[in-house]
Amino acid sequence: MTSVGRFRRWLRRFSGPGLAVALVFFAVALGPALVPRAAFYQGAVAGICAAIGYGVGVLLAWVVRRAGVPWSRRGSRWFRRVLLVAAVLVVPWALWWNRTWQDDLRALFGMPPAESSHPFVVLVLALVVALLLLLVGRGLRRVTRWVTRLVRRVVGRWVPLPVARLVAVALVAWLTVVVLDGTVVRGGLAALNDVYSTVDEGTAEGVVQPTDPLRSGSPDSLVAWDDLGLQGRTFVAGGRPAAHFEEIAQRTGRTAPLQEPIRAYAGLSTGDTLDEVAQLVVAELDRTDAWDRSVLAVVTATGTGWVDPSMADALELLWGGDTAIASMQYSYLPSWVSFVGDRSTPPAAGRALFEAVYERWSQLPADARPALYVAGISLGSYGSQGAFSSLQDVEARTDGALWVGTPGFTQLWGELTAERDPGSPQITPVLDDGRTVRWANRPADGDDRQLWALGTDWSQPRVVYDQHASDGVVWWSPRLVLNKPDWLSEPRGSDVLPSTRWYPLITFWQTTIDLFVAGSAPAGHGHNYHTEYADGWSAIAPPDGWSDDDTAVLREVVALVESVA
């Protein structure tokens, strides 16, 4: 048999209806997404969607056959010929369409066009991923048939064939879930934990141990430098140079003396429990006399203990260093792993840290303690909100909150968004006319006054949610599988293409892939909030006499390349 003959024989092993639906899913998967994607990511999502489509097509064909609908061999041959012509036309068109919207979105984000090899890489990778998933599916099907025969052999006299098949499917499905959850997921998490715990022992290039006693990890600190973790060492050694503080003071007319900011931090290895780690952070606040500062911010870190430098820098620059920031590490795993496999630890850590700080803060005279704020980005925002039972709890125990890029499964965020005033969109909700909570959704060149669009009658404490319409971290939800979300039903955000559409299953997988690349978008888009902390902190924690012009100066300085102290 010739190579062409073998190839045709191999193709005949695939279901025609399965290939037809796979082609549709492949084309739709290449449609507009929230952020531009590298060829690797785009090819992966297209391959996954094509495999899902193939399974759907096979299932539909089985239902049609069971319903007794006639289907001749001649009809099958013509169907495959038409399918071949459709593939020759649809695949190049879909790749061209993908390249077109990618370049349109890149232009909207201020990025250069995609590389010329992008379509070829997408196609090859999609084919590889789809075939691998189909091989896995066929393997499970063979196992199911073997189990069916085994059941029939053991109890064949008493169990009809359809029942035996149902038992086999249920048994294989159960074993698959057990293997995935008990071996692949848990074993994978354990392996990743070992890998990242080793990575955590390192120190980023250019980061050196601070000598200032106001920093954890310094020679005077209760926390050893080696016990801070990779991200903790970066945080306590970071900060802006004195020139940045002086520039803001000069341009805003600040007369209060500049101070060296306090950064208190404890690594995961410093305690057997989260509560013990949190208590060590409080001990660091005691040691550094942090209670004498004007502002104290409890910042819940992301998975590995990362605190966004811009979040910390913006607050310190705003107050001329008259600040203390408390944070801690609660995991060795990066946020994307915790996002998928561990959603209980971040809120537990956020609760442990805030409760420890709040208990000590509450013991101080009301007129002799710093203003208390909470903050976090991404998984840190999710964890920080886990410390509170309701908005009223936030109002009662803090002076304000800044929550950025909040994951869509966060309970408090979800409740407040659902309670928004009628007519306000999901991407920028309005709640109680903006009395306590306000949302910002601003592209890089957006309105500086967005948080004040509802007027200046904004009570204290204030809560700010900052979220981009193009941030998949915010909009990802299992509900996307079957339900069209409000953010695609209502008027789009200014950095979302009008051609972006919702499709069952497809949009869920597309947004899932967006989770891994959302942070690669330029500032003001996706999961990059670099310059917007200036607006957020200025809104909830402004010094006396602070103006909109001063916020513009702060934003300009925050946008400068970050430096290490």
Coordinates of C-alpha atoms in Angstrom, one line a residue, residues 99-562:
R99 CA -3.9 37.4 12.4
T100 CA -6.2 40.3 11.5
W101 CA -7.8 40.7 14.9
Q102 CA -4.5 40.0 16.7
D103 CA -3.0 43.0 14.8
D104 CA -6.0 45.1 15.5
L105 CA -5.9 44.4 19.2
R106 CA -2.1 44.9 19.3
A107 CA -2.6 48.3 17.7
L108 CA -5.3 49.1 20.3
F109 CA -2.8 48.1 23.0
G110 CA 0.1 50.0 21.4
M111 CA 2.0 46.8 20.5
P112 CA 3.7 45.8 17.3
P113 CA 2.1 43.4 14.8
A114 CA 2.4 39.7 15.2
E115 CA 5.3 37.9 13.6
S116 CA 4.8 36.6 10.0
S117 CA 5.2 33.0 11.1
H118 CA 2.3 33.3 13.6
P119 CA -0.4 31.5 11.4
F120 CA 1.9 28.6 10.6
V121 CA 2.9 28.0 14.2
V122 CA -0.7 28.2 15.3
L123 CA -1.9 25.6 12.8
V124 CA 0.9 23.1 13.5
L125 CA 0.5 23.3 17.3
A126 CA -3.3 23.1 17.1
L127 CA -3.0 19.9 15.0
V128 CA -0.5 18.4 17.5
V129 CA -2.6 19.3 20.6
A130 CA -5.9 18.1 19.0
L131 CA -4.4 14.7 17.9
L132 CA -2.8 14.1 21.3
L133 CA -6.2 14.7 23.1
L134 CA -8.0 12.5 20.6
L135 CA -5.5 9.7 21.3
V136 CA -6.2 10.1 25.0
G137 CA -9.9 9.9 24.2
R138 CA -9.5 6.8 22.1
G139 CA -7.5 5.2 24.8
L140 CA -10.3 5.8 27.3
R141 CA -12.8 4.4 24.8
R142 CA -10.7 1.2 24.4
V143 CA -10.6 0.8 28.2
T144 CA -14.4 1.3 28.4
R145 CA -14.9 -1.4 25.8
W146 CA -12.6 -3.8 27.7
V147 CA -14.5 -3.1 30.9
T148 CA -17.8 -3.7 29.1
R149 CA -16.6 -7.1 28.0
L150 CA -15.4 -7.9 31.5
V151 CA -18.7 -7.0 33.0
R152 CA -20.6 -9.1 30.4
R153 CA -18.2 -12.0 31.0
V154 CA -18.8 -11.9 34.8
V155 CA -22.5 -11.1 35.0
G156 CA -23.6 -11.4 31.4
R157 CA -26.6 -13.6 32.1
W158 CA -28.2 -11.0 34.4
V159 CA -27.1 -7.7 32.9
P160 CA -28.2 -6.5 29.5
L161 CA -25.5 -5.0 27.2
P162 CA -26.7 -1.4 27.5
V163 CA -26.5 -1.7 31.3
A164 CA -23.0 -3.2 31.0
R165 CA -21.9 -0.3 28.8
L166 CA -23.4 2.2 31.3
V167 CA -21.6 0.6 34.2
A168 CA -18.3 0.6 32.2
V169 CA -18.6 4.2 31.3
A170 CA -19.4 5.2 34.9
L171 CA -16.5 3.1 36.2
V172 CA -13.9 4.4 33.7
A173 CA -15.1 8.0 34.4
W174 CA -14.8 7.5 38.1
L175 CA -11.3 6.0 37.8
T176 CA -10.3 8.8 35.5
V177 CA -11.4 11.4 38.0
V178 CA -9.6 9.5 40.8
V179 CA -6.4 9.3 38.8
L180 CA -6.5 12.9 37.8
D181 CA -7.4 14.2 41.2
G182 CA -5.4 11.8 43.4
T183 CA -2.4 11.3 41.2
V184 CA -2.0 13.9 38.5
V185 CA -3.4 17.0 40.3
R186 CA -2.2 16.2 43.8
G187 CA 1.0 14.7 42.7
G188 CA 1.6 17.5 40.3
L189 CA 0.9 20.1 43.1
A190 CA 3.3 18.3 45.4
A191 CA 6.0 18.2 42.7
L192 CA 5.4 21.9 41.8
N193 CA 5.6 22.7 45.5
D194 CA 9.0 21.0 45.8
V195 CA 10.3 22.7 42.6
Y196 CA 9.1 26.2 43.7
S197 CA 10.3 25.8 47.3
T198 CA 13.7 25.3 45.8
V199 CA 13.3 28.4 43.6
D200 CA 12.1 30.3 46.7
E201 CA 15.6 29.8 48.2
G202 CA 17.1 32.0 45.5
T203 CA 17.5 35.8 45.2
A204 CA 16.6 37.9 42.2
E205 CA 19.5 39.5 40.3
G206 CA 20.4 42.9 41.7
V207 CA 18.6 42.4 45.1
V208 CA 20.8 42.8 48.1
Q209 CA 20.1 42.6 51.8
P210 CA 18.9 46.0 53.2
T211 CA 20.9 47.6 56.0
D212 CA 18.1 50.0 57.0
P213 CA 16.5 48.7 60.3
L214 CA 13.1 49.8 59.0
R215 CA 13.2 46.8 56.6
S216 CA 12.6 43.2 57.5
G217 CA 15.6 41.0 56.7
S218 CA 18.0 43.7 57.8
P219 CA 20.7 42.9 60.5
D220 CA 18.3 44.4 63.1
S221 CA 15.3 42.5 61.9
L222 CA 13.6 39.6 63.8
V223 CA 13.3 37.9 60.4
A224 CA 16.4 36.5 58.9
W225 CA 17.2 37.5 55.3
D226 CA 17.3 33.8 54.2
D227 CA 13.8 33.2 55.7
L228 CA 12.0 35.8 53.6
G229 CA 11.7 33.8 50.4
L230 CA 12.6 35.0 46.9
Q231 CA 9.7 37.5 46.6
G232 CA 10.0 38.6 50.2
R233 CA 13.7 39.5 49.7
T234 CA 12.7 41.5 46.5
F235 CA 10.0 43.4 48.4
V236 CA 12.0 44.4 51.5
A237 CA 15.0 45.4 49.4
G238 CA 12.9 47.4 46.9
G239 CA 11.5 50.9 46.8
R240 CA 12.1 54.1 44.9
P241 CA 15.2 56.3 45.1
A242 CA 15.2 59.4 47.1
A243 CA 15.1 61.5 43.9
H244 CA 11.6 60.3 43.2
F245 CA 10.3 61.3 46.6
E246 CA 12.0 64.7 46.3
E247 CA 10.5 65.3 42.8
I248 CA 7.0 64.6 44.1
A249 CA 7.5 66.8 47.2
Q250 CA 8.8 69.6 45.0
R251 CA 6.1 69.4 42.4
T252 CA 3.2 69.0 44.8
G253 CA 4.4 71.5 47.4
R254 CA 4.7 68.9 50.2
T255 CA 6.2 70.5 53.3
A256 CA 6.2 67.6 55.7
P257 CA 9.7 66.0 56.0
L258 CA 10.4 62.9 53.9
Q259 CA 10.8 59.6 55.7
E260 CA 12.2 56.2 54.9
P261 CA 9.2 53.8 54.4
I262 CA 8.8 50.7 56.6
R263 CA 8.4 47.3 55.0
A264 CA 7.5 44.5 57.3
Y265 CA 7.5 40.9 55.9
A266 CA 7.8 37.3 57.0
G267 CA 8.4 34.2 54.8
L268 CA 6.4 31.0 54.9
S269 CA 9.3 29.1 56.6
T270 CA 9.2 31.4 59.7
G271 CA 6.2 29.7 61.3
D272 CA 4.4 26.4 61.4
T273 CA 1.1 28.0 60.8
L274 CA -0.2 31.1 59.0
D275 CA -1.1 32.6 62.4
E276 CA 2.5 32.3 63.5
V277 CA 3.9 33.9 60.4
A278 CA 1.3 36.8 60.8
Q279 CA 2.4 37.3 64.4
L280 CA 6.0 37.7 63.3
V281 CA 4.9 40.4 60.9
V282 CA 3.2 42.2 63.8
A283 CA 6.4 41.8 65.9
E284 CA 8.3 43.5 63.0
L285 CA 5.7 46.4 63.1
D286 CA 6.4 46.7 66.8
R287 CA 10.1 46.7 66.3
T288 CA 10.1 49.4 63.7
D289 CA 7.5 51.6 65.5
A290 CA 5.2 51.4 62.5
W291 CA 2.3 52.5 64.7
D292 CA 3.7 56.0 64.7
R293 CA 3.4 56.3 60.9
S294 CA 0.4 58.1 59.3
V295 CA -0.6 55.1 57.1
L296 CA -0.4 51.4 57.6
A297 CA -1.3 49.1 54.7
V298 CA -2.0 45.4 55.1
V299 CA -1.2 44.0 51.6
T300 CA -2.0 40.4 50.9
A301 CA 0.6 39.0 48.5
T302 CA 0.0 36.7 45.5
G303 CA 0.8 33.0 45.4
T304 CA 4.6 33.1 45.9
G305 CA 4.6 36.1 48.2
W306 CA 4.9 38.7 45.5
V307 CA 3.8 42.3 46.3
D308 CA 3.4 44.4 43.2
P309 CA 6.3 47.0 43.4
S310 CA 4.0 49.7 41.9
M311 CA 1.4 49.1 44.6
A312 CA 3.9 49.6 47.4
D313 CA 5.8 52.4 45.6
A314 CA 2.7 54.5 44.8
L315 CA 1.5 54.5 48.4
E316 CA 5.0 55.4 49.8
L317 CA 5.5 58.2 47.2
L318 CA 2.0 59.5 47.9
W319 CA 2.8 60.0 51.6
G320 CA 6.5 60.9 51.3
G321 CA 7.5 57.7 53.0
D322 CA 5.3 58.2 56.1
T323 CA 4.0 54.7 55.7
A324 CA 4.3 51.1 56.8
I325 CA 3.4 48.1 54.6
A326 CA 2.8 44.7 56.1
S327 CA 2.7 41.5 54.1
M328 CA 3.7 37.8 54.3
Q329 CA 4.2 34.7 52.2
Y330 CA 1.7 31.9 52.4
S331 CA 2.7 29.6 49.5
Y332 CA 5.6 28.5 47.4
L333 CA 3.3 28.1 44.4
P334 CA 2.8 30.8 41.7
S335 CA -0.7 32.3 41.5
W336 CA -1.8 30.3 38.4
V337 CA -1.3 27.1 40.3
S338 CA -3.2 28.3 43.4
F339 CA -5.8 29.7 41.1
V340 CA -6.5 26.2 39.8
G341 CA -5.7 23.9 42.7
D342 CA -5.8 25.8 46.0
R343 CA -8.3 28.5 46.7
S344 CA -8.5 28.0 50.4
T345 CA -5.1 29.2 51.5
P346 CA -5.1 32.8 50.1
P347 CA -8.2 33.9 52.1
A348 CA -6.9 32.1 55.1
A349 CA -3.6 34.0 54.9
G350 CA -5.4 37.3 54.2
R351 CA -7.5 36.7 57.3
A352 CA -4.6 35.6 59.5
L353 CA -2.5 38.7 58.6
F354 CA -5.3 41.3 58.9
E355 CA -6.7 39.9 62.2
A356 CA -3.2 39.9 63.7
V357 CA -2.5 43.5 62.7
Y358 CA -6.0 44.6 63.5
E359 CA -5.8 43.2 67.0
R360 CA -2.6 45.0 67.8
W361 CA -3.8 48.2 66.0
S362 CA -7.1 48.2 68.0
Q363 CA -5.1 48.3 71.3
L364 CA -3.8 51.8 70.4
P365 CA -5.6 55.0 71.2
A366 CA -7.8 56.1 68.3
D367 CA -6.1 59.4 68.0
A368 CA -2.6 57.9 68.1
R369 CA -2.6 55.2 65.5
P370 CA -2.1 55.1 61.8
A371 CA -4.9 55.0 59.2
L372 CA -5.4 51.3 58.4
Y373 CA -5.8 50.2 54.8
V374 CA -6.0 46.8 53.0
A375 CA -4.9 46.0 49.5
G376 CA -4.1 43.3 47.1
I377 CA -3.8 42.4 43.4
S378 CA -5.1 39.3 41.7
L379 CA -4.9 36.4 44.1
G380 CA -3.8 38.8 46.7
S381 CA -7.1 40.8 46.2
Y382 CA -9.0 37.5 46.6
G383 CA -7.1 36.7 49.8
S384 CA -7.5 40.2 51.2
Q385 CA -11.2 40.2 50.8
G386 CA -11.4 36.8 52.5
A387 CA -10.7 38.7 55.8
F388 CA -14.1 40.3 55.7
S389 CA -17.6 39.0 55.9
S390 CA -19.3 42.0 54.1
L391 CA -18.8 45.5 53.0
Q392 CA -20.1 46.7 56.4
D393 CA -17.2 44.7 57.9
V394 CA -14.7 46.5 55.7
E395 CA -16.2 49.9 56.6
A396 CA -16.2 49.0 60.3
R397 CA -12.6 47.8 60.6
T398 CA -10.6 49.7 58.0
D399 CA -10.0 53.2 56.6
G400 CA -10.2 52.0 53.0
A401 CA -9.4 49.2 50.6
L402 CA -7.7 49.0 47.2
W403 CA -8.4 45.8 45.4
V404 CA -7.0 45.4 41.9
G405 CA -7.6 42.7 39.2
T406 CA -9.9 40.8 41.5
P407 CA -10.6 37.2 40.3
G408 CA -14.2 36.6 39.4
F409 CA -14.8 33.9 42.0
T410 CA -14.2 36.3 44.9
Q411 CA -17.3 36.3 47.0
L412 CA -17.4 39.9 48.2
W413 CA -16.6 41.3 44.7
G414 CA -19.3 39.1 43.2
E415 CA -21.9 40.1 45.7
L416 CA -21.2 43.8 45.3
T417 CA -21.2 43.5 41.5
A418 CA -24.5 41.7 41.5
E419 CA -26.1 44.3 43.7
R420 CA -25.1 47.2 41.4
D421 CA -27.5 49.9 40.5
P422 CA -29.8 49.1 37.5
G423 CA -28.4 50.2 34.2
S424 CA -24.7 50.2 35.4
P425 CA -22.5 47.8 33.4
Q426 CA -20.6 44.9 34.9
I427 CA -17.2 46.3 33.9
T428 CA -17.9 49.6 35.8
P429 CA -20.7 49.0 38.3
V430 CA -22.3 51.7 40.3
L431 CA -23.4 50.7 43.8
D432 CA -25.5 53.1 45.9
D433 CA -24.5 56.0 43.6
G434 CA -20.9 55.4 44.6
R435 CA -21.4 56.2 48.3
T436 CA -18.6 53.8 49.5
V437 CA -17.5 51.5 46.7
R438 CA -16.3 52.7 43.2
W439 CA -14.9 50.8 40.3
A440 CA -12.3 52.0 37.8
N441 CA -11.9 50.5 34.4
R442 CA -9.4 52.6 32.6
P443 CA -7.2 51.9 29.5
A444 CA -3.7 53.4 29.6
D445 CA -4.9 56.7 28.0
G446 CA -8.2 56.9 29.8
D447 CA -10.0 59.5 31.9
D448 CA -8.0 60.5 35.0
R449 CA -11.2 61.5 36.8
Q450 CA -13.0 58.2 36.3
L451 CA -13.2 57.5 40.1
W452 CA -14.7 60.9 40.6
A453 CA -17.3 60.7 37.8
L454 CA -20.0 60.1 40.5
G455 CA -19.1 63.3 42.2
T456 CA -17.1 64.3 45.3
D457 CA -19.7 63.2 47.8
W458 CA -17.8 60.1 48.7
S459 CA -17.9 58.9 52.3
Q460 CA -15.0 57.5 54.3
P461 CA -13.8 54.8 54.3
R462 CA -13.6 54.3 50.6
V463 CA -13.3 51.1 48.6
V464 CA -11.8 51.0 45.1
Y465 CA -11.9 48.1 42.7
D466 CA -9.7 48.5 39.7
Q467 CA -10.4 46.1 36.8
H468 CA -9.8 46.1 33.1
A469 CA -12.4 45.0 30.6
S470 CA -9.6 43.1 28.9
D471 CA -8.5 41.3 32.1
G472 CA -9.4 37.6 31.8
V473 CA -8.5 37.1 35.5
V474 CA -11.5 39.2 36.4
W475 CA -13.9 37.7 34.0
W476 CA -13.0 34.0 34.1
S477 CA -15.8 31.8 35.4
P478 CA -17.1 28.3 34.9
R479 CA -20.5 29.9 34.0
L480 CA -18.9 30.9 30.7
V481 CA -19.4 27.4 29.6
L482 CA -23.1 27.8 29.1
N483 CA -24.0 31.4 30.0
K484 CA -23.3 34.6 28.2
P485 CA -21.8 37.1 30.7
D486 CA -23.0 40.6 31.2
W487 CA -19.7 42.1 30.1
L488 CA -20.2 40.7 26.6
S489 CA -23.9 41.5 26.5
E490 CA -23.5 45.2 27.6
P491 CA -21.5 47.9 25.9
R492 CA -17.9 46.7 25.6
G493 CA -14.9 48.2 27.4
S494 CA -12.8 50.5 25.3
D495 CA -10.0 48.0 25.1
V496 CA -12.2 45.1 24.0
L497 CA -12.8 44.6 20.3
P498 CA -16.4 45.0 19.0
S499 CA -16.0 41.6 17.2
T500 CA -15.4 39.7 20.4
R501 CA -18.3 37.2 20.9
W502 CA -19.5 34.6 23.3
Y503 CA -19.8 31.0 22.3
P504 CA -20.7 28.0 24.5
L505 CA -17.6 26.1 25.7
I506 CA -15.3 28.1 23.4
T507 CA -15.3 31.4 25.3
F508 CA -14.7 29.5 28.5
W509 CA -11.5 27.9 27.1
Q510 CA -10.4 31.1 25.4
T511 CA -10.7 33.0 28.7
T512 CA -9.0 30.2 30.5
I513 CA -6.0 30.6 28.2
D514 CA -6.2 34.4 28.7
L515 CA -5.4 33.8 32.4
F516 CA -1.8 32.7 31.5
V517 CA -1.1 35.7 29.3
A518 CA -3.1 38.5 30.8
G519 CA -0.1 39.8 32.7
S520 CA 1.9 40.2 29.5
A521 CA -0.4 43.0 28.2
P522 CA 1.0 46.6 28.3
A523 CA 0.2 48.9 31.3
G524 CA -3.5 49.8 31.3
H525 CA -4.7 46.6 29.7
G526 CA -5.1 42.9 30.6
H527 CA -3.8 42.2 34.1
N528 CA -1.2 45.0 34.1
Y529 CA -2.2 47.8 36.5
H530 CA 1.3 49.4 36.8
T531 CA 0.4 53.1 36.7
E532 CA -3.2 52.9 38.1
Y533 CA -2.2 52.5 41.7
A534 CA -1.5 56.2 41.8
D535 CA -5.2 56.9 41.1
G536 CA -6.4 54.2 43.5
W537 CA -4.3 55.3 46.5
S538 CA -5.0 59.0 45.9
A539 CA -8.7 58.3 46.0
I540 CA -8.8 56.3 49.2
A541 CA -5.9 57.7 51.2
P542 CA -5.1 61.2 50.1
P543 CA -2.9 63.4 52.3
D544 CA -4.4 66.8 53.3
G545 CA -4.6 69.2 50.4
W546 CA -4.0 66.6 47.8
S547 CA -5.3 67.6 44.3
D548 CA -6.0 66.0 40.9
D549 CA -2.9 67.7 39.6
D550 CA -0.9 66.1 42.4
T551 CA -2.3 62.7 41.4
A552 CA -1.1 63.3 37.8
V553 CA 2.4 64.0 39.1
L554 CA 2.3 60.8 41.2
R555 CA 1.1 58.8 38.2
E556 CA 4.0 60.2 36.1
V557 CA 6.6 59.2 38.7
V558 CA 5.1 55.8 39.3
A559 CA 5.3 55.2 35.5
L560 CA 9.1 55.6 35.6
V561 CA 11.2 52.4 35.5
E562 CA 11.2 50.8 38.9

